[in-house]
Structures are given as structure tokens and as C-alpha cells.
Amino acid sequence: MNLEAWLTLVVVVVTVTAMAREMVPPALAVLGAVVVLLLAGVLDGEQALSGFSSEAPYVVGSLLILARAVDVSGVLEPVVGGLFAQSSGRMLLARLLYPVTLFSGFLNNTTLVAMAVPPVIELSTRRRLPVSRFLIPISYAAVLGGVITAIGTSTNLTVIGLMRQAGIEPISLFELAPLGLPIALAGTTAIVLLADRLLPDRGSRVDPVGDEVREFSVTMTVAGRGPLDGASVEAGGLRHLSGVYLAQVERGDDVIAPVAPEEVLRGGDVLLFVGRVSDIVDLQRQRGLVSSEHRQLTRLDGARHGFFEVVIGSESALMGRTIKEIGFRGRYRAAVLAVHRSGARVDQKIGDIRMRLGDTLLILAEEDFRERWRDSRDFLVVAPLQGIPPTQPRKAALVLSITALFVALTALEIVPLLNAALGTALALVATRVLTLRQARNALDLDILVLIASAFGLGAAVTASGLGEFIAGGLVDIMRPLGTIGALAAVLVATMALTEMISNNAAAALMFPISLSTAAALGVDPRPFIISVIMGASLSFLTPIGYQTNLLVYNLGNYRFTDYTRLGIPLDIIVITMSLLLIPRIWPF
């Protein structure tokens, strides 16, 4: 091993250690490693920046925009909401993961994860369930599903191309299924059984400041013929909301308080909720409920709006008047959702509350509301809040059509993934599903830099000869153990490389090694090629090993070791089942 390979090994070890101990942010750690290798001469400028010129960050960025559009339209909320309402614990995880695993065999797994994550985050938070118990499992389930068919991952397609170049008959669409399906189901089952034990509660990535001392009350109306009409409070998922509780139900002239879990809700019931500002914001997206200020909200384009807190000043036009009297919506182009006064919530119909000095209003307004009114005498403070506006069901059909077209074009390989992803993002903005600001805010710079930098680090492992040294060394060590030992060496070496470089790069590096190993043993190369597909497609030990792992890294507030903790049992399953099944399905 030459000096460049040793230097690359040291940099990789230091980078992984820094990430595992959370000494620096992941994106900075990997980008810093690439810069060090560039300055040391291991990489040239083109290699170091190869990730930034590759399609991966642009595809992921476009899919993040698609995910935001799916979230805003509420397309997946009925599906995910139904699962959360009817299940808990391992049963809930099972109901989420098995469909993801099976769909991933036919859909791009990065797309699948990007669309599934937002509603899962929202609903798990609302149910007071740790988000960190769901996101890595969803990523791993999508990764497992990718080996069910030949089109499940881009890695499979890469190996198929290499087989054609080598004059070997490519694998057919379902040739991997006898091996991939049992591994996928066994791995998913292991995740369901182990996730709650091995994945700790990492809390929320963003903790609102000061929400604990500002409780608001807000009224919501049960939609007629909606999912809550005829359902009990508990069955409708309104009993264990995060940070907010149902204080009373107003039904005509009757007021029901306290509200029992078995109380059956009816269309038109007016529900009074009390809670922290951030949770009141989230409540606006609860299926089956509409704000009592629905008439105001329907006149606003929620895709172009955000949440704000405003404090009434002494010279405000609102002083001593009600929101209805002042014509708040018409005057300020905003809808008032809740009011907080003097350290206490105001339990009264919003339109009838007479404003006083210092009253805090929670409003939904246009994105430029703060710029227009922050210097006005009407408000002492105008503060934007975190939170996504209520879903826009009228956009669901359009988003669903664009998404279905994207999936069809990529699954049938009519259009390259990059072209389809960029075209989809453009279409979502052009059709006004999202504003430019919303599309920009959907992009997570940390994730994109991390993905791009990982390519540079992978290029160093390959260019320095470190990857070939590791792979060749493992194969040489295991070859004396016979054909099975050599097969295990190719599989483990590919899995090890996949954790350091991209899946496709690992497959490309190991493919010729697998052929030479089979030739040396005088056996059919197909079993060894299959082991390369399995090793390169299944990555569970680190966040940098696969795009979906990176996608959920920040969203779940994960640590580097969380991936390893759950990934080790999955790697054991993959290695054991592959070595048992490959020789039987593809004899030597």
C-alpha cells in the first residue's frame, strides 16, 4: 500500500471518528476530509469536486422539493394518518415498513423515502412518538426493498451494464427475487423487532424557544362526513396529541367539558383546544378538522403563507375593538387563529375578543407580512414561526399527477432520473404548487453538501488504491477457505467499500475482482456477481453509505452510531442468508 493510500486511510478513520463522536457537523467533517486530501495531492480538483458535478445532489434536492409539495398538498396524510390512528408500537412500525419495502422494489428508493418522511414526522410528533424510531427504519426498509428486482436500485442497473460489457447475460427483472425478497422480509422483520430497543429517542431537531410559557386556545370544527364524523375522541387520535389537549366540545347549545375519550364526535361540533403555540400550529393540519376561521383561511393561498405571532401595541387600530369589527383579514390580509393574553389563554370565540394592549395573536399571513407590518404602530412585535401552513387539498390531484408521471418515466427508464427529477421540481413551481421561496426552503444544504462531499471522499479511496487494497486483501485472506470463503470475501469486501464510497463506485470496483476470483477458482462468475449486487445495494452501518441514510440524518437528529447499532444485525442477516441462498439459487 503506497503513501497516498495510507494517508487516505488515516483521513477516513479520523473523519468517521469525528462523525461518530459528533466533534463537528457531518457535512463539515466529510467536506474537510476532501479538502485535506486535495491539499495533500491525493485528489486533483476535478476528483475533489466530482460530487458537486454529479447528478446525486441535484436529484436529492429535486426530490426534497417534491417531498415538500407532497406534504403541502396532504397527498400521503390519509394513508399515513390511517396507519397511525389504528396502530401503535411494533404493529405501527410493521404497517409502515412492509409497504415501503415492497414498493421500493419498483420505485426509486430515494423518492419513496423523501415522500414518506414528512407525514411520518408530523404524525409521530402529534402522537408523542419519537421521530428517531421511524426515519432510519424507513430508510433501511427502502434499501432492503431495492434488491427485490433488477430495477430496485441504480446499483443493480450499474451491474447489469457491466455484465453486458463483459459478455455475460444480464440478470432478468425478477431473477433477484428468490434471494432479495427473503432478505428484504427478514431484514424488515428484524427492524420491527429491534428498532425500539436499539434506536434511542433523539428528540426534535428544532426545539421552539419559549413555547412552554405561551399557551393558546383555538377552536376547530369537525368536518361533516370527514374521518372524525362519527368517531370517538380516542379513535380519532385526539386524546394523545403532543402538547395540546381537547378542553371542550360545543354542540349547538350544549357544552361538553371535560371531554371523555369515548365521546363520539359529530360533523359541525366546535372543539376547543388548548396548547403551546407550536402545537396549535401543527393542529391546523389535523385531518377531519377545519379552523373555525375557515372562511378567512379559504380566501388565503396557504402555499404562499406562513405563521406569525404579533403583539398589539398601545396605538394599534385594534385596541378596544374586536377582530370582526376591524375587518382583520381584509385590512392585514391575514387570518387570526388564536389569542393569548397576560400569561393566560383566552377561551372565547376569536371574532368576539376585544383586543387589549399586549395581546398576542397567532396568525396565518402572506410571506411578506413581517416586512409590511413590522414598523407599523399596530403591532409592537411581528415574529415568524416555524411551521407549515394547513394542507391544500385542492392541489392534491395536481401533485399526485406530477408524482405519478415522474415515477412512471423513471421506473420505465423513459427519461433519465436527473432529467425527470429536475423537470418535476420545475413543474411544481411553474404550476404554483410551491413558491420559489418554499422550494428554496425545502432544500437542506447540509444534506446536499454531505452527499456531494461523500463522492470526493470515495474518489480518494479509489484513486489512492486503498479500495482495491482492502478488497484484494479480504479476498486473498478468505480464498483458502474454498469457494464459499471466496464468495464471503467478495460480499464482505463490497459491503465494506459501500460504507466508504458510493454504491455504484463500490460495484464498479468489485465487479472485475469478482470475475477474476471466479476464474481463479474455475467456477461460474454469476454467484460472485450476485454477491457484488447484494453488498453494494445494502448499506446499513453508516449514514454516508446510502443517499436515503443521509436524507434522514438531520431530520431524525441522529448520531453516527445510531446507524451502526441497528445496522450490525442487518448486516449479519444479509451475509448469512446470502451465503446460504446464493449457491443454491446460482450453483457454482
Coordinates of C-alpha atoms in Angstrom, one line a residue:
M1 CA 0.0 0.0 0.0
N2 CA 1.5 3.3 -1.1
L3 CA 1.8 6.6 0.9
E4 CA -1.3 8.1 -0.7
A5 CA -3.4 5.0 0.4
W6 CA -2.1 5.2 3.9
L7 CA -2.9 8.9 4.1
T8 CA -6.4 8.3 2.7
L9 CA -6.9 5.6 5.3
V10 CA -5.9 7.9 8.2
V11 CA -8.2 10.7 6.9
V12 CA -11.1 8.3 6.6
V13 CA -10.6 6.9 10.1
V14 CA -10.3 10.5 11.5
T15 CA -13.5 11.5 9.6
V16 CA -15.5 8.6 10.8
T17 CA -14.3 9.1 14.4
A18 CA -15.2 12.8 14.3
M19 CA -18.7 12.0 13.0
A20 CA -19.2 9.2 15.5
R21 CA -18.2 11.4 18.4
E22 CA -20.1 14.4 17.0
M23 CA -17.0 16.6 17.2
V24 CA -18.0 18.5 14.1
P25 CA -21.2 18.5 11.9
P26 CA -21.2 15.6 9.4
A27 CA -21.2 17.8 6.3
L28 CA -18.2 19.8 7.6
A29 CA -16.3 16.6 8.5
V30 CA -16.6 15.0 5.1
L31 CA -16.0 18.2 3.2
G32 CA -13.0 18.9 5.4
A33 CA -11.6 15.4 4.6
V34 CA -11.9 16.1 0.9
V35 CA -10.1 19.4 1.2
V36 CA -7.3 17.8 3.2
L37 CA -6.9 15.1 0.5
L38 CA -7.0 17.8 -2.2
L39 CA -4.2 19.8 -0.5
A40 CA -2.2 16.6 0.1
G41 CA -2.3 15.8 -3.6
V42 CA -4.2 12.6 -3.3
L43 CA -7.1 14.2 -5.3
D44 CA -7.0 16.7 -8.1
G45 CA -9.6 19.5 -8.4
E46 CA -11.8 17.5 -10.7
Q47 CA -11.9 14.5 -8.4
A48 CA -12.5 16.5 -5.3
L49 CA -15.4 18.3 -6.8
S50 CA -16.8 15.3 -8.6
G51 CA -19.7 15.0 -6.2
F52 CA -20.8 18.6 -6.9
S53 CA -20.8 18.0 -10.6
S54 CA -22.5 14.6 -10.3
E55 CA -26.3 14.2 -10.5
A56 CA -26.8 12.9 -7.0
P57 CA -27.1 16.2 -5.1
Y58 CA -29.4 17.6 -7.8
V59 CA -31.6 14.6 -7.8
V60 CA -31.9 14.6 -4.0
G61 CA -32.5 18.4 -4.0
S62 CA -35.3 18.0 -6.5
L63 CA -36.8 15.1 -4.5
L64 CA -36.8 17.3 -1.4
I65 CA -38.8 19.8 -3.3
L66 CA -41.2 17.1 -4.4
A67 CA -41.5 15.9 -0.8
R68 CA -42.4 19.4 0.3
A69 CA -45.1 19.6 -2.4
V70 CA -46.5 16.2 -1.3
D71 CA -46.5 17.5 2.3
V72 CA -48.2 20.8 1.4
S73 CA -50.9 19.0 -0.6
G74 CA -51.5 16.3 2.0
V75 CA -51.5 13.5 -0.6
L76 CA -50.0 10.9 1.8
E77 CA -51.6 12.2 5.0
P78 CA -54.7 10.0 4.7
V79 CA -52.6 6.9 4.2
V80 CA -50.0 7.5 6.9
G81 CA -52.7 9.0 9.2
G82 CA -54.8 5.9 8.9
L83 CA -51.8 3.8 10.0
F84 CA -51.0 6.0 13.0
A85 CA -54.6 6.1 14.1
Q86 CA -55.1 2.4 14.1
S87 CA -51.7 1.1 15.4
S88 CA -49.0 1.6 18.0
G89 CA -45.6 0.2 18.9
R90 CA -44.2 -2.6 16.7
M91 CA -47.5 -3.0 14.9
L92 CA -47.4 0.6 13.7
L93 CA -43.8 0.1 12.6
A94 CA -44.7 -3.1 10.8
R95 CA -47.6 -1.4 9.0
L96 CA -45.3 1.4 7.8
L97 CA -42.2 -0.6 6.9
Y98 CA -43.5 -3.6 4.9
P99 CA -45.3 -1.5 2.3
V100 CA -42.1 0.7 2.0
T101 CA -40.0 -2.5 1.5
L102 CA -42.3 -3.9 -1.2
F103 CA -42.8 -0.6 -3.1
S104 CA -39.1 0.0 -3.1
G105 CA -38.6 -2.9 -5.4
F106 CA -40.3 -1.0 -8.2
L107 CA -39.9 2.7 -7.2
N108 CA -36.7 4.7 -6.7
N109 CA -36.0 4.3 -3.0
T110 CA -34.8 7.9 -2.5
T111 CA -38.0 9.2 -4.0
L112 CA -40.0 6.8 -1.8
V113 CA -38.2 7.9 1.4
A114 CA -38.4 11.6 0.5
M115 CA -42.2 11.5 0.1
A116 CA -42.9 9.3 3.1
V117 CA -40.8 11.1 5.7
P118 CA -42.7 14.5 6.1
P119 CA -46.1 13.0 7.1
V120 CA -44.3 10.4 9.3
I121 CA -42.5 13.2 11.1
E122 CA -45.7 15.3 11.6
L123 CA -47.9 12.4 12.8
S124 CA -45.3 10.9 15.1
T125 CA -44.8 14.2 16.7
R126 CA -48.5 14.7 17.1
R127 CA -48.8 11.3 18.7
R128 CA -45.8 12.0 21.0
L129 CA -43.8 9.2 19.4
P130 CA -40.0 9.5 18.9
V131 CA -39.3 10.5 15.3
S132 CA -36.0 8.8 15.6
R133 CA -37.7 5.4 15.9
F134 CA -39.1 5.8 12.4
L135 CA -36.8 7.5 10.0
I136 CA -33.8 5.1 10.0
P137 CA -36.2 2.2 9.8
I138 CA -37.9 3.7 6.8
S139 CA -34.6 4.3 5.1
Y140 CA -33.4 0.8 5.8
A141 CA -36.7 -0.7 4.6
A142 CA -36.3 1.1 1.3
V143 CA -32.7 -0.1 1.0
L144 CA -33.8 -3.7 1.6
G145 CA -36.6 -3.5 -1.0
G146 CA -34.2 -2.3 -3.6
V147 CA -32.8 -5.9 -4.1
I148 CA -36.1 -7.5 -4.8
T149 CA -36.0 -6.6 -8.5
A150 CA -33.4 -5.7 -11.1
I151 CA -34.7 -2.1 -11.3
G152 CA -34.9 -1.6 -7.5
T153 CA -31.7 0.5 -7.3
S154 CA -29.4 2.2 -9.7
T155 CA -26.6 -0.1 -8.4
N156 CA -28.5 -3.1 -9.9
L157 CA -28.6 -1.3 -13.2
T158 CA -24.9 -0.4 -13.0
V159 CA -24.0 -4.1 -12.6
I160 CA -26.3 -5.1 -15.4
G161 CA -24.4 -2.6 -17.6
L162 CA -21.1 -4.1 -16.5
M163 CA -22.4 -7.6 -17.3
R164 CA -23.3 -6.6 -20.8
Q165 CA -19.8 -5.1 -21.3
A166 CA -18.2 -8.4 -20.1
G167 CA -20.4 -10.5 -22.4
I168 CA -22.3 -12.1 -19.5
E169 CA -26.1 -12.5 -19.8
P170 CA -27.7 -9.7 -17.6
I171 CA -30.0 -10.6 -14.7
S172 CA -33.7 -10.5 -15.6
L173 CA -36.3 -8.3 -13.8
F174 CA -37.2 -10.9 -11.1
E175 CA -34.1 -13.0 -11.1
L176 CA -33.0 -11.5 -7.8
A177 CA -36.4 -12.1 -6.1
P178 CA -35.7 -15.6 -4.7
L179 CA -32.8 -14.1 -2.8
G180 CA -33.7 -10.5 -2.4
L181 CA -37.3 -11.0 -1.2
P182 CA -36.4 -13.3 1.7
I183 CA -33.6 -11.0 2.7
A184 CA -35.8 -7.9 2.5
L185 CA -38.6 -9.5 4.6
A186 CA -36.2 -10.9 7.2
G187 CA -34.4 -7.6 7.4
T188 CA -37.6 -5.6 7.8
T189 CA -38.9 -8.0 10.4
A190 CA -35.6 -7.5 12.3
I191 CA -36.1 -3.8 12.2
V192 CA -39.6 -4.0 13.5
L193 CA -38.4 -6.2 16.4
L194 CA -35.2 -4.3 17.3
A195 CA -35.8 -0.6 16.4
D196 CA -37.4 0.4 19.7
R197 CA -34.5 -1.2 21.6
L198 CA -31.6 0.0 19.5
L199 CA -32.7 3.4 18.4
P200 CA -33.0 6.0 21.3
D201 CA -35.3 8.9 21.4
R202 CA -33.2 11.7 19.9
G203 CA -35.9 14.4 20.4
S204 CA -36.7 17.1 17.8
R205 CA -34.1 18.7 15.6
V206 CA -35.6 22.1 16.3
D207 CA -36.9 22.9 19.7
P208 CA -39.1 26.0 19.7
V209 CA -37.9 28.6 22.2
G210 CA -40.4 29.9 24.7
D211 CA -43.4 27.9 23.7
E212 CA -43.7 26.4 27.1
V213 CA -44.9 29.7 28.6
R214 CA -47.3 30.7 25.8
E215 CA -50.5 28.7 25.8
F216 CA -53.1 29.5 23.2
S217 CA -56.6 28.3 22.8
V218 CA -58.1 27.7 19.3
T219 CA -61.4 26.4 18.1
M220 CA -61.7 23.8 15.3
T221 CA -64.8 22.4 13.7
V222 CA -65.4 18.7 12.9
A223 CA -65.9 18.4 9.1
G224 CA -69.1 16.8 8.1
R225 CA -68.6 13.4 6.5
G226 CA -64.9 13.6 7.3
P227 CA -62.8 11.0 9.1
L228 CA -63.7 12.3 12.5
D229 CA -67.5 12.5 11.9
G230 CA -68.9 9.6 14.0
A231 CA -65.6 8.6 15.5
S232 CA -64.8 8.8 19.2
V233 CA -62.2 11.2 20.6
E234 CA -59.8 8.4 21.2
A235 CA -60.4 6.6 17.9
G236 CA -59.9 9.9 16.1
G237 CA -56.5 10.3 17.6
L238 CA -57.4 13.5 19.6
R239 CA -56.8 12.1 23.0
H240 CA -53.0 11.9 22.9
L241 CA -52.0 14.9 20.9
S242 CA -48.5 16.3 21.5
G243 CA -48.5 19.5 23.6
V244 CA -52.2 20.3 23.0
Y245 CA -55.4 18.9 24.6
L246 CA -59.1 19.0 23.8
A247 CA -60.7 21.1 26.5
Q248 CA -64.4 21.1 25.5
V249 CA -66.9 20.3 22.7
E250 CA -69.6 22.7 21.8
R251 CA -72.6 21.0 20.1
G252 CA -75.3 23.5 19.4
D253 CA -76.3 25.0 22.7
D254 CA -74.6 22.2 24.7
V255 CA -71.1 22.4 26.0
I256 CA -69.4 19.1 26.9
A257 CA -66.5 19.5 29.3
P258 CA -64.4 17.7 30.3
V259 CA -64.4 15.5 27.2
A260 CA -64.3 11.8 27.8
P261 CA -62.2 9.6 25.5
E262 CA -65.3 7.7 24.3
E263 CA -67.2 10.8 23.4
V264 CA -68.4 10.4 19.8
L265 CA -67.8 13.5 17.6
R266 CA -70.3 14.8 15.1
G267 CA -70.0 16.9 12.0
G268 CA -70.3 20.6 13.0
D269 CA -69.0 20.1 16.5
V270 CA -66.9 23.0 17.6
L271 CA -63.8 21.8 19.5
L272 CA -61.8 24.0 21.9
F273 CA -58.1 23.0 22.0
V274 CA -55.5 24.4 24.4
G275 CA -51.8 24.1 24.0
R276 CA -48.4 25.6 23.1
V277 CA -48.1 27.8 20.1
S278 CA -46.1 25.3 18.0
D279 CA -48.6 22.6 18.7
I280 CA -51.5 24.9 17.9
V281 CA -49.8 25.5 14.5
D282 CA -49.5 21.8 13.9
L283 CA -53.2 21.3 14.8
Q284 CA -54.1 23.2 11.6
R285 CA -53.1 20.1 9.6
Q286 CA -55.2 17.6 11.5
R287 CA -57.4 15.6 9.1
G288 CA -61.1 16.0 9.7
L289 CA -60.8 19.4 11.4
V290 CA -61.2 22.8 9.9
S291 CA -60.4 26.1 11.6
S292 CA -63.4 28.0 12.9
E293 CA -61.9 30.8 10.9
H294 CA -62.2 28.6 7.8
R295 CA -63.9 31.4 5.8
Q296 CA -60.8 33.5 6.3
L297 CA -58.4 30.7 5.5
T298 CA -60.2 29.7 2.3
R299 CA -59.6 33.2 0.9
L300 CA -55.8 32.8 1.5
D301 CA -53.5 30.8 -0.6
G302 CA -51.9 28.6 2.0
A303 CA -49.0 27.7 -0.2
R304 CA -47.8 31.3 -0.1
H305 CA -48.4 31.9 3.6
G306 CA -46.7 31.3 6.9
F307 CA -47.4 31.6 10.6
F308 CA -46.6 34.7 12.7
E309 CA -47.1 36.0 16.2
V310 CA -48.0 39.6 16.6
V311 CA -48.3 41.7 19.8
I312 CA -50.9 44.5 20.0
G313 CA -49.4 48.0 20.6
S314 CA -51.0 50.9 22.5
E315 CA -51.5 52.8 19.3
S316 CA -52.9 49.9 17.4
A317 CA -56.2 50.3 15.4
L318 CA -57.3 47.1 17.1
M319 CA -57.2 48.5 20.7
G320 CA -60.6 48.1 22.2
R321 CA -62.1 46.6 19.1
T322 CA -62.9 43.1 18.0
I323 CA -61.2 41.3 15.1
K324 CA -64.6 41.2 13.4
E325 CA -65.1 44.9 13.8
I326 CA -61.7 45.9 12.4
G327 CA -62.1 43.5 9.4
F328 CA -58.7 41.9 10.2
R329 CA -58.5 39.7 7.2
G330 CA -59.2 42.5 4.7
R331 CA -57.1 45.1 6.5
Y332 CA -54.0 42.9 7.1
R333 CA -54.5 40.1 4.6
A334 CA -54.2 37.6 7.4
A335 CA -56.3 35.2 9.5
V336 CA -56.3 35.1 13.3
L337 CA -56.1 31.5 14.6
A338 CA -55.7 32.1 18.4
V339 CA -55.2 34.7 21.0
H340 CA -53.0 34.8 24.2
R341 CA -53.4 37.4 26.9
S342 CA -51.4 38.3 30.1
G343 CA -49.9 34.9 30.6
A344 CA -53.2 33.1 30.0
R345 CA -55.2 31.8 27.1
V346 CA -58.4 33.4 26.0
D347 CA -61.3 30.9 25.9
Q348 CA -63.6 32.9 23.7
K349 CA -64.7 32.9 20.1
I350 CA -61.9 34.7 18.3
G351 CA -64.1 37.1 16.3
D352 CA -65.7 38.4 19.6
I353 CA -62.5 39.0 21.6
R354 CA -62.0 42.7 22.3
M355 CA -58.3 43.5 21.9
R356 CA -56.2 44.8 24.7
L357 CA -52.6 46.1 25.0
G358 CA -50.1 43.3 24.9
D359 CA -52.5 40.7 23.4
T360 CA -50.5 38.1 21.3
L361 CA -52.2 36.9 18.2
L362 CA -51.3 33.7 16.3
I363 CA -52.0 34.4 12.6
L364 CA -51.6 32.9 9.2
A365 CA -50.5 35.6 6.7
E366 CA -48.6 36.2 3.4
E367 CA -44.9 35.6 3.4
D368 CA -44.1 39.3 3.3
F369 CA -46.3 40.1 6.2
R370 CA -43.4 40.9 8.5
E371 CA -41.8 43.2 6.0
R372 CA -45.0 45.1 5.5
W373 CA -46.1 45.5 9.1
R374 CA -43.1 45.3 11.4
D375 CA -42.7 49.1 11.5
S376 CA -46.4 49.7 11.9
R377 CA -47.8 51.2 15.1
D378 CA -50.5 48.5 15.1
F379 CA -48.0 45.8 16.3
L380 CA -45.2 46.0 18.8
V381 CA -43.7 42.7 17.6
V382 CA -44.1 40.7 14.4
A383 CA -42.3 37.3 14.7
P384 CA -42.3 34.5 12.2
L385 CA -42.9 31.0 13.5
Q386 CA -41.7 27.6 12.4
G387 CA -44.5 25.5 10.9
I388 CA -46.0 24.5 7.6
P389 CA -49.4 26.1 6.7
P390 CA -52.5 23.9 6.6
T391 CA -52.6 21.4 3.8
Q392 CA -54.0 22.4 0.4
P393 CA -56.2 19.5 -0.7
R394 CA -57.2 21.3 -3.9
K395 CA -53.6 20.8 -5.0
A396 CA -53.6 17.1 -4.2
A397 CA -54.7 16.0 -7.7
L398 CA -52.1 18.1 -9.4
V399 CA -49.3 16.9 -7.1
L400 CA -50.4 13.3 -7.5
S401 CA -50.5 13.6 -11.3
I402 CA -47.0 15.1 -11.4
T403 CA -45.7 12.5 -9.0
A404 CA -47.2 9.6 -10.9
L405 CA -45.7 10.9 -14.1
F406 CA -42.3 11.2 -12.5
V407 CA -42.5 7.6 -11.1
A408 CA -43.7 6.2 -14.5
L409 CA -41.0 8.0 -16.5
T410 CA -38.2 6.8 -14.2
A411 CA -39.4 3.3 -13.5
L412 CA -39.8 2.6 -17.2
E413 CA -36.5 4.3 -17.9
I414 CA -38.1 6.6 -20.5
V415 CA -36.4 9.6 -19.1
P416 CA -33.1 9.6 -17.0
L417 CA -33.6 10.1 -13.3
L418 CA -31.9 13.5 -13.2
N419 CA -33.9 14.9 -16.1
A420 CA -37.2 13.7 -14.6
A421 CA -36.3 15.0 -11.1
L422 CA -35.4 18.5 -12.3
G423 CA -38.4 18.6 -14.6
T424 CA -40.6 17.6 -11.7
A425 CA -39.2 20.4 -9.4
L426 CA -39.7 22.9 -12.2
A427 CA -43.3 21.8 -12.8
L428 CA -44.2 22.1 -9.2
V429 CA -43.0 25.7 -9.1
A430 CA -44.4 26.6 -12.6
T431 CA -47.9 25.3 -11.6
R432 CA -47.7 27.3 -8.4
V433 CA -48.0 24.3 -6.2
L434 CA -44.9 25.8 -4.4
T435 CA -43.5 29.3 -4.5
L436 CA -39.8 29.8 -5.2
R437 CA -39.3 30.6 -1.5
Q438 CA -40.9 27.4 -0.5
A439 CA -38.9 25.4 -3.0
R440 CA -35.7 27.1 -1.7
N441 CA -36.6 26.4 1.9
A442 CA -37.2 22.7 1.1
L443 CA -33.6 22.3 0.2
D444 CA -31.4 21.1 3.1
L445 CA -27.9 22.5 2.4
D446 CA -26.3 20.2 5.0
I447 CA -27.6 17.1 3.3
L448 CA -26.7 18.3 -0.2
V449 CA -23.1 19.2 0.8
L450 CA -22.7 15.9 2.7
I451 CA -23.8 13.9 -0.4
A452 CA -21.6 15.8 -2.8
S453 CA -18.6 15.6 -0.4
A454 CA -19.0 11.9 0.0
F455 CA -18.3 11.4 -3.7
G456 CA -15.0 13.2 -3.3
L457 CA -14.0 11.0 -0.3
G458 CA -15.0 7.9 -2.3
A459 CA -12.9 9.1 -5.2
A460 CA -9.9 9.3 -2.9
V461 CA -10.4 5.8 -1.7
T462 CA -10.4 4.6 -5.3
A463 CA -7.7 6.8 -6.7
S464 CA -5.2 6.1 -3.9
G465 CA -5.6 2.4 -4.3
L466 CA -7.0 2.0 -0.8
G467 CA -10.2 0.4 -2.0
E468 CA -8.5 -2.1 -4.2
F469 CA -6.1 -3.0 -1.4
I470 CA -8.9 -3.6 1.1
A471 CA -10.9 -5.7 -1.4
G472 CA -8.0 -7.7 -2.7
G473 CA -6.7 -8.3 0.8
L474 CA -10.0 -9.7 2.0
V475 CA -10.4 -12.0 -1.0
D476 CA -6.8 -13.3 -0.5
I477 CA -7.4 -14.0 3.1
M478 CA -10.7 -15.9 2.5
R479 CA -9.7 -17.7 -0.7
P480 CA -8.0 -20.6 1.2
L481 CA -11.4 -21.4 2.8
G482 CA -12.7 -22.5 -0.6
T483 CA -15.4 -21.3 -2.9
I484 CA -17.8 -20.3 -0.1
G485 CA -14.9 -18.4 1.7
A486 CA -14.1 -16.6 -1.6
L487 CA -17.8 -15.7 -2.0
A488 CA -18.0 -14.4 1.5
A489 CA -14.9 -12.3 0.9
V490 CA -16.3 -10.7 -2.2
L491 CA -19.6 -9.9 -0.4
V492 CA -18.0 -8.5 2.8
A493 CA -15.4 -6.5 0.8
T494 CA -18.2 -5.0 -1.3
M495 CA -20.2 -4.1 1.8
A496 CA -17.1 -2.5 3.5
L497 CA -16.4 -0.4 0.4
T498 CA -20.0 0.7 0.1
E499 CA -19.8 2.3 3.6
M500 CA -16.9 4.5 2.3
I501 CA -17.6 5.2 -1.3
S502 CA -20.8 5.4 -3.4
N503 CA -22.8 2.2 -4.1
N504 CA -22.2 2.4 -7.8
A505 CA -18.4 3.0 -7.3
A506 CA -18.2 0.0 -5.0
A507 CA -20.0 -2.2 -7.5
A508 CA -17.7 -1.0 -10.4
L509 CA -14.6 -1.6 -8.3
M510 CA -15.6 -5.1 -7.1
F511 CA -17.1 -6.3 -10.4
P512 CA -13.7 -7.2 -12.0
I513 CA -12.4 -8.6 -8.7
S514 CA -15.4 -10.9 -8.6
L515 CA -14.8 -12.1 -12.1
S516 CA -11.1 -12.8 -11.5
T517 CA -11.9 -14.6 -8.3
A518 CA -14.4 -16.9 -10.0
A519 CA -11.9 -17.5 -12.9
A520 CA -9.1 -18.4 -10.4
L521 CA -11.4 -21.0 -8.7
G522 CA -12.7 -22.3 -12.1
V523 CA -16.4 -21.7 -11.2
D524 CA -19.3 -19.8 -12.7
P525 CA -18.9 -16.0 -12.1
R526 CA -22.7 -15.4 -11.7
P527 CA -22.8 -16.2 -7.9
F528 CA -20.0 -13.7 -7.3
I529 CA -21.7 -11.0 -9.4
I530 CA -24.9 -11.5 -7.3
S531 CA -22.8 -11.1 -4.1
V532 CA -21.5 -7.8 -5.5
I533 CA -25.1 -6.6 -6.1
M534 CA -26.1 -7.5 -2.6
G535 CA -23.1 -6.0 -1.0
A536 CA -23.2 -2.7 -3.0
S537 CA -27.0 -2.3 -2.6
L538 CA -27.4 -3.0 1.1
S539 CA -25.7 -0.4 3.3
F540 CA -26.6 -0.1 7.0
L541 CA -23.6 0.8 9.1
T542 CA -23.0 4.4 8.4
P543 CA -25.1 7.4 7.2
I544 CA -22.8 8.1 4.3
G545 CA -23.2 4.7 2.8
Y546 CA -26.5 5.4 1.1
Q547 CA -28.5 8.5 0.0
T548 CA -31.6 7.6 1.9
N549 CA -29.5 7.3 5.1
L550 CA -28.2 10.8 4.5
L551 CA -31.6 12.1 3.8
V552 CA -32.9 11.2 7.3
Y553 CA -29.7 12.0 9.2
N554 CA -30.6 15.6 10.2
L555 CA -34.3 15.1 10.2
G556 CA -34.1 12.5 12.9
N557 CA -31.5 14.3 14.9
Y558 CA -29.4 11.1 14.6
R559 CA -25.9 10.3 15.7
F560 CA -23.4 8.4 13.6
T561 CA -23.6 5.4 15.9
D562 CA -27.4 5.0 15.6
Y563 CA -26.9 3.6 12.1
T564 CA -24.3 1.1 13.3
R565 CA -26.3 0.0 16.3
L566 CA -29.2 -1.1 14.1
G567 CA -27.1 -1.9 11.0
I568 CA -25.0 -4.7 12.6
P569 CA -27.9 -7.1 13.0
L570 CA -29.0 -6.4 9.4
D571 CA -25.5 -7.0 8.0
I572 CA -25.4 -10.3 9.8
I573 CA -28.7 -11.2 8.3
V574 CA -27.6 -10.2 4.8
I575 CA -24.3 -12.1 5.0
T576 CA -25.8 -15.3 6.5
M577 CA -28.8 -15.5 4.1
S578 CA -26.7 -14.6 1.1
L579 CA -24.1 -17.3 1.8
L580 CA -26.9 -19.9 2.3
L581 CA -29.0 -19.0 -0.6
I582 CA -26.7 -17.8 -3.4
P583 CA -25.0 -21.2 -4.0
R584 CA -28.4 -22.9 -4.1
I585 CA -30.1 -20.4 -6.5
W586 CA -27.0 -19.9 -8.7
P587 CA -24.8 -23.0 -8.4
F588 CA -21.1 -22.7 -8.8

